[in-house]
Amino acid sequence: MSSAATLIRKARADAAMTQAQLGARAGLSQSAIARLERGSANPTIATLAHVVAATGHRLILAAEPRRASFDEGQLRERIAMTPAQRLATFTASSGNLRRLTRRARRIGD
């Protein structure tokens, strides 16, 4: 995710424009563009889209569903387990990991 300042700066650089050129095209002063690029100003979405459009780019906003950083189904299964079942699962996984580590070391030698 980029900040508004970064988006404007990158769009202007990609368009090979100076701050003064972008300001003239967007109807803003060079100092206003500088404030936007420094992050000193907090532009509205409309202003951001207008300034980015003046570079020949378009602003695209998108919302995407957050992806879990873990398997939610597996988590539900673990929560439903009794403590004894969790311990048995951990013990089996630990044994599998030890065997895998030994094999990897043999292959690496």
Short mmCIF file of N, CA and C in Angstrom, two decimals:
data_model
loop_
_atom_site.label_atom_id
_atom_site.label_comp_id
_atom_site.label_asym_id
_atom_site.label_seq_id
_atom_site.Cartn_x
_atom_site.Cartn_y
_atom_site.Cartn_z
N MET A 1 0.85 -1.16 0.00
CA MET A 1 0.00 0.00 0.00
C MET A 1 0.90 1.22 0.00
N SER A 2 0.61 2.15 -0.86
CA SER A 2 1.41 3.35 -0.98
C SER A 2 0.68 4.53 -0.36
N SER A 3 1.46 5.47 0.16
CA SER A 3 0.86 6.70 0.67
C SER A 3 0.55 7.61 -0.50
N ALA A 4 -0.27 8.62 -0.25
CA ALA A 4 -0.60 9.59 -1.30
C ALA A 4 0.66 10.27 -1.80
N ALA A 5 1.56 10.62 -0.87
CA ALA A 5 2.81 11.29 -1.25
C ALA A 5 3.62 10.42 -2.20
N THR A 6 3.73 9.15 -1.90
CA THR A 6 4.51 8.23 -2.74
C THR A 6 3.86 8.07 -4.11
N LEU A 7 2.53 7.95 -4.14
CA LEU A 7 1.83 7.81 -5.42
C LEU A 7 2.07 9.02 -6.32
N ILE A 8 1.96 10.20 -5.75
CA ILE A 8 2.16 11.42 -6.55
C ILE A 8 3.60 11.51 -7.03
N ARG A 9 4.54 11.28 -6.13
CA ARG A 9 5.96 11.37 -6.49
C ARG A 9 6.31 10.38 -7.60
N LYS A 10 5.84 9.14 -7.46
CA LYS A 10 6.15 8.12 -8.47
C LYS A 10 5.48 8.43 -9.81
N ALA A 11 4.24 8.89 -9.77
CA ALA A 11 3.53 9.22 -11.02
C ALA A 11 4.23 10.39 -11.72
N ARG A 12 4.65 11.38 -10.94
CA ARG A 12 5.34 12.54 -11.54
C ARG A 12 6.68 12.12 -12.13
N ALA A 13 7.43 11.30 -11.40
CA ALA A 13 8.73 10.84 -11.90
C ALA A 13 8.55 10.00 -13.16
N ASP A 14 7.53 9.15 -13.17
CA ASP A 14 7.26 8.31 -14.34
C ASP A 14 6.89 9.16 -15.56
N ALA A 15 6.24 10.29 -15.31
CA ALA A 15 5.85 11.19 -16.39
C ALA A 15 6.98 12.15 -16.76
N ALA A 16 8.10 12.05 -16.05
CA ALA A 16 9.27 12.92 -16.28
C ALA A 16 8.89 14.40 -16.20
N MET A 17 8.13 14.71 -15.16
CA MET A 17 7.67 16.09 -14.96
C MET A 17 8.35 16.68 -13.73
N THR A 18 8.54 17.98 -13.74
CA THR A 18 8.99 18.69 -12.55
C THR A 18 7.77 18.99 -11.69
N GLN A 19 8.01 19.37 -10.45
CA GLN A 19 6.89 19.76 -9.60
C GLN A 19 6.16 20.96 -10.19
N ALA A 20 6.91 21.89 -10.76
CA ALA A 20 6.30 23.08 -11.36
C ALA A 20 5.42 22.69 -12.55
N GLN A 21 5.90 21.77 -13.38
CA GLN A 21 5.11 21.33 -14.53
C GLN A 21 3.83 20.64 -14.09
N LEU A 22 3.95 19.78 -13.08
CA LEU A 22 2.77 19.08 -12.58
C LEU A 22 1.79 20.08 -11.97
N GLY A 23 2.32 21.03 -11.20
CA GLY A 23 1.46 22.04 -10.61
C GLY A 23 0.70 22.83 -11.66
N ALA A 24 1.41 23.23 -12.72
CA ALA A 24 0.76 24.00 -13.79
C ALA A 24 -0.34 23.18 -14.45
N ARG A 25 -0.07 21.92 -14.68
CA ARG A 25 -1.06 21.07 -15.35
C ARG A 25 -2.25 20.77 -14.43
N ALA A 26 -1.98 20.66 -13.12
CA ALA A 26 -3.05 20.34 -12.17
C ALA A 26 -3.74 21.58 -11.61
N GLY A 27 -3.22 22.76 -11.95
CA GLY A 27 -3.82 23.98 -11.43
C GLY A 27 -3.43 24.27 -10.00
N LEU A 28 -2.25 23.79 -9.60
CA LEU A 28 -1.75 24.01 -8.24
C LEU A 28 -0.37 24.66 -8.32
N SER A 29 0.07 25.21 -7.23
CA SER A 29 1.41 25.80 -7.21
C SER A 29 2.45 24.69 -7.03
N GLN A 30 3.69 25.01 -7.37
CA GLN A 30 4.79 24.06 -7.18
C GLN A 30 4.91 23.72 -5.70
N SER A 31 4.72 24.72 -4.83
CA SER A 31 4.84 24.47 -3.39
C SER A 31 3.73 23.54 -2.89
N ALA A 32 2.56 23.61 -3.50
CA ALA A 32 1.46 22.70 -3.12
C ALA A 32 1.82 21.27 -3.51
N ILE A 33 2.41 21.10 -4.69
CA ILE A 33 2.85 19.76 -5.12
C ILE A 33 3.94 19.26 -4.18
N ALA A 34 4.87 20.14 -3.80
CA ALA A 34 5.94 19.75 -2.88
C ALA A 34 5.36 19.30 -1.54
N ARG A 35 4.35 20.02 -1.03
CA ARG A 35 3.72 19.62 0.23
C ARG A 35 3.04 18.26 0.10
N LEU A 36 2.37 18.02 -1.03
CA LEU A 36 1.73 16.72 -1.25
C LEU A 36 2.77 15.61 -1.29
N GLU A 37 3.89 15.85 -1.98
CA GLU A 37 4.92 14.82 -2.11
C GLU A 37 5.67 14.58 -0.80
N ARG A 38 5.73 15.58 0.06
CA ARG A 38 6.38 15.41 1.37
C ARG A 38 5.46 14.71 2.36
N GLY A 39 4.19 14.69 2.05
CA GLY A 39 3.23 14.12 2.99
C GLY A 39 2.77 15.15 4.01
N SER A 40 3.10 16.43 3.78
CA SER A 40 2.68 17.50 4.69
C SER A 40 1.20 17.82 4.54
N ALA A 41 0.63 17.49 3.40
CA ALA A 41 -0.79 17.73 3.14
C ALA A 41 -1.49 16.39 3.07
N ASN A 42 -2.75 16.37 3.44
CA ASN A 42 -3.54 15.15 3.40
C ASN A 42 -4.65 15.34 2.36
N PRO A 43 -4.38 15.00 1.10
CA PRO A 43 -5.36 15.28 0.04
C PRO A 43 -6.59 14.38 0.12
N THR A 44 -7.69 14.91 -0.38
CA THR A 44 -8.88 14.08 -0.52
C THR A 44 -8.63 13.10 -1.68
N ILE A 45 -9.46 12.11 -1.79
CA ILE A 45 -9.35 11.16 -2.90
C ILE A 45 -9.51 11.91 -4.22
N ALA A 46 -10.43 12.87 -4.25
CA ALA A 46 -10.66 13.64 -5.48
C ALA A 46 -9.42 14.43 -5.88
N THR A 47 -8.77 15.06 -4.91
CA THR A 47 -7.55 15.82 -5.20
C THR A 47 -6.44 14.89 -5.65
N LEU A 48 -6.30 13.78 -4.96
CA LEU A 48 -5.28 12.80 -5.34
C LEU A 48 -5.51 12.31 -6.76
N ALA A 49 -6.74 11.97 -7.10
CA ALA A 49 -7.06 11.50 -8.45
C ALA A 49 -6.78 12.58 -9.48
N HIS A 50 -7.09 13.83 -9.15
CA HIS A 50 -6.87 14.96 -10.06
C HIS A 50 -5.38 15.16 -10.33
N VAL A 51 -4.58 15.15 -9.27
CA VAL A 51 -3.13 15.36 -9.42
C VAL A 51 -2.50 14.19 -10.18
N VAL A 52 -2.89 12.98 -9.85
CA VAL A 52 -2.36 11.81 -10.55
C VAL A 52 -2.77 11.84 -12.01
N ALA A 53 -4.00 12.25 -12.30
CA ALA A 53 -4.47 12.35 -13.70
C ALA A 53 -3.65 13.37 -14.48
N ALA A 54 -3.20 14.42 -13.80
CA ALA A 54 -2.39 15.44 -14.48
C ALA A 54 -1.04 14.89 -14.92
N THR A 55 -0.64 13.74 -14.39
CA THR A 55 0.61 13.10 -14.82
C THR A 55 0.37 12.12 -15.97
N GLY A 56 -0.91 11.94 -16.33
CA GLY A 56 -1.23 10.97 -17.38
C GLY A 56 -1.53 9.59 -16.82
N HIS A 57 -1.64 9.48 -15.51
CA HIS A 57 -1.97 8.22 -14.86
C HIS A 57 -3.40 8.28 -14.36
N ARG A 58 -3.92 7.16 -13.93
CA ARG A 58 -5.23 7.16 -13.29
C ARG A 58 -5.11 6.48 -11.94
N LEU A 59 -5.88 6.95 -11.02
CA LEU A 59 -5.87 6.41 -9.66
C LEU A 59 -6.88 5.27 -9.59
N ILE A 60 -6.44 4.14 -9.09
CA ILE A 60 -7.32 3.00 -8.93
C ILE A 60 -7.34 2.63 -7.45
N LEU A 61 -8.52 2.63 -6.87
CA LEU A 61 -8.69 2.21 -5.49
C LEU A 61 -9.34 0.84 -5.50
N ALA A 62 -8.86 -0.04 -4.68
CA ALA A 62 -9.43 -1.38 -4.63
C ALA A 62 -9.47 -1.87 -3.20
N ALA A 63 -10.51 -2.55 -2.87
CA ALA A 63 -10.62 -3.22 -1.58
C ALA A 63 -10.59 -4.71 -1.85
N GLU A 64 -9.72 -5.39 -1.18
CA GLU A 64 -9.62 -6.84 -1.34
C GLU A 64 -9.86 -7.49 0.00
N PRO A 65 -10.46 -8.67 -0.01
CA PRO A 65 -10.66 -9.35 1.27
C PRO A 65 -9.32 -9.69 1.90
N ARG A 66 -9.26 -9.51 3.19
CA ARG A 66 -8.03 -9.88 3.88
C ARG A 66 -7.93 -11.39 3.90
N ARG A 67 -6.75 -11.85 3.64
CA ARG A 67 -6.51 -13.29 3.69
C ARG A 67 -5.91 -13.64 5.04
N ALA A 68 -6.41 -14.69 5.61
CA ALA A 68 -5.88 -15.12 6.90
C ALA A 68 -4.44 -15.57 6.73
N SER A 69 -3.65 -15.29 7.74
CA SER A 69 -2.25 -15.71 7.69
C SER A 69 -2.10 -17.14 8.21
N PHE A 70 -3.22 -17.79 8.45
CA PHE A 70 -3.23 -19.16 8.93
C PHE A 70 -4.44 -19.87 8.34
N ASP A 71 -4.45 -21.16 8.45
CA ASP A 71 -5.56 -21.96 7.94
C ASP A 71 -6.67 -21.96 8.99
N GLU A 72 -7.74 -21.23 8.72
CA GLU A 72 -8.82 -21.11 9.70
C GLU A 72 -9.49 -22.45 9.99
N GLY A 73 -9.60 -23.29 8.97
CA GLY A 73 -10.19 -24.61 9.18
C GLY A 73 -9.36 -25.45 10.13
N GLN A 74 -8.05 -25.38 9.95
CA GLN A 74 -7.15 -26.13 10.83
C GLN A 74 -7.24 -25.58 12.26
N LEU A 75 -7.36 -24.27 12.38
CA LEU A 75 -7.49 -23.67 13.71
C LEU A 75 -8.76 -24.15 14.40
N ARG A 76 -9.87 -24.19 13.65
CA ARG A 76 -11.13 -24.68 14.23
C ARG A 76 -10.99 -26.13 14.70
N GLU A 77 -10.30 -26.94 13.89
CA GLU A 77 -10.08 -28.34 14.28
C GLU A 77 -9.29 -28.43 15.57
N ARG A 78 -8.24 -27.61 15.69
CA ARG A 78 -7.40 -27.64 16.89
C ARG A 78 -8.18 -27.19 18.12
N ILE A 79 -9.02 -26.17 17.95
CA ILE A 79 -9.80 -25.68 19.07
C ILE A 79 -10.78 -26.74 19.56
N ALA A 80 -11.31 -27.53 18.64
CA ALA A 80 -12.27 -28.57 19.00
C ALA A 80 -11.61 -29.77 19.68
N MET A 81 -10.29 -29.90 19.59
CA MET A 81 -9.58 -31.04 20.18
C MET A 81 -9.52 -30.93 21.71
N THR A 82 -9.46 -32.09 22.31
CA THR A 82 -9.20 -32.12 23.75
C THR A 82 -7.71 -31.89 23.96
N PRO A 83 -7.29 -31.55 25.18
CA PRO A 83 -5.86 -31.38 25.43
C PRO A 83 -5.05 -32.64 25.08
N ALA A 84 -5.61 -33.80 25.34
CA ALA A 84 -4.90 -35.05 25.02
C ALA A 84 -4.73 -35.20 23.51
N GLN A 85 -5.76 -34.86 22.75
CA GLN A 85 -5.66 -34.94 21.29
C GLN A 85 -4.63 -33.94 20.75
N ARG A 86 -4.60 -32.74 21.34
CA ARG A 86 -3.60 -31.75 20.91
C ARG A 86 -2.19 -32.26 21.18
N LEU A 87 -1.99 -32.85 22.34
CA LEU A 87 -0.66 -33.38 22.69
C LEU A 87 -0.26 -34.50 21.73
N ALA A 88 -1.18 -35.38 21.41
CA ALA A 88 -0.88 -36.48 20.48
C ALA A 88 -0.54 -35.93 19.10
N THR A 89 -1.27 -34.93 18.65
CA THR A 89 -0.99 -34.32 17.34
C THR A 89 0.37 -33.65 17.35
N PHE A 90 0.69 -32.93 18.43
CA PHE A 90 1.99 -32.28 18.54
C PHE A 90 3.12 -33.31 18.55
N THR A 91 2.93 -34.37 19.30
CA THR A 91 3.97 -35.41 19.39
C THR A 91 4.22 -36.03 18.02
N ALA A 92 3.16 -36.33 17.29
CA ALA A 92 3.31 -36.90 15.95
C ALA A 92 4.00 -35.90 15.02
N SER A 93 3.61 -34.65 15.07
CA SER A 93 4.23 -33.63 14.21
C SER A 93 5.69 -33.44 14.56
N SER A 94 6.00 -33.47 15.83
CA SER A 94 7.38 -33.31 16.28
C SER A 94 8.24 -34.46 15.77
N GLY A 95 7.71 -35.67 15.83
CA GLY A 95 8.45 -36.83 15.32
C GLY A 95 8.67 -36.72 13.81
N ASN A 96 7.64 -36.29 13.09
CA ASN A 96 7.79 -36.10 11.64
C ASN A 96 8.85 -35.06 11.33
N LEU A 97 8.88 -33.99 12.08
CA LEU A 97 9.86 -32.93 11.85
C LEU A 97 11.28 -33.43 12.13
N ARG A 98 11.45 -34.21 13.19
CA ARG A 98 12.79 -34.77 13.49
C ARG A 98 13.25 -35.68 12.36
N ARG A 99 12.36 -36.54 11.86
CA ARG A 99 12.73 -37.44 10.76
C ARG A 99 13.09 -36.64 9.51
N LEU A 100 12.30 -35.64 9.20
CA LEU A 100 12.56 -34.81 8.03
C LEU A 100 13.90 -34.09 8.16
N THR A 101 14.20 -33.59 9.34
CA THR A 101 15.47 -32.90 9.57
C THR A 101 16.64 -33.86 9.39
N ARG A 102 16.53 -35.08 9.92
CA ARG A 102 17.62 -36.07 9.76
C ARG A 102 17.84 -36.39 8.29
N ARG A 103 16.76 -36.59 7.54
CA ARG A 103 16.89 -36.89 6.11
C ARG A 103 17.53 -35.72 5.36
N ALA A 104 17.13 -34.52 5.69
CA ALA A 104 17.70 -33.34 5.02
C ALA A 104 19.19 -33.23 5.31
N ARG A 105 19.59 -33.53 6.52
CA ARG A 105 21.02 -33.48 6.86
C ARG A 105 21.80 -34.54 6.09
N ARG A 106 21.20 -35.74 5.95
CA ARG A 106 21.89 -36.80 5.20
C ARG A 106 22.05 -36.40 3.74
N ILE A 107 21.02 -35.80 3.17
CA ILE A 107 21.09 -35.36 1.77
C ILE A 107 22.13 -34.27 1.62
N GLY A 108 22.23 -33.37 2.60
CA GLY A 108 23.17 -32.27 2.53
C GLY A 108 24.62 -32.69 2.73
N ASP A 109 24.84 -33.83 3.35
CA ASP A 109 26.23 -34.29 3.62
C ASP A 109 26.90 -34.86 2.42
#
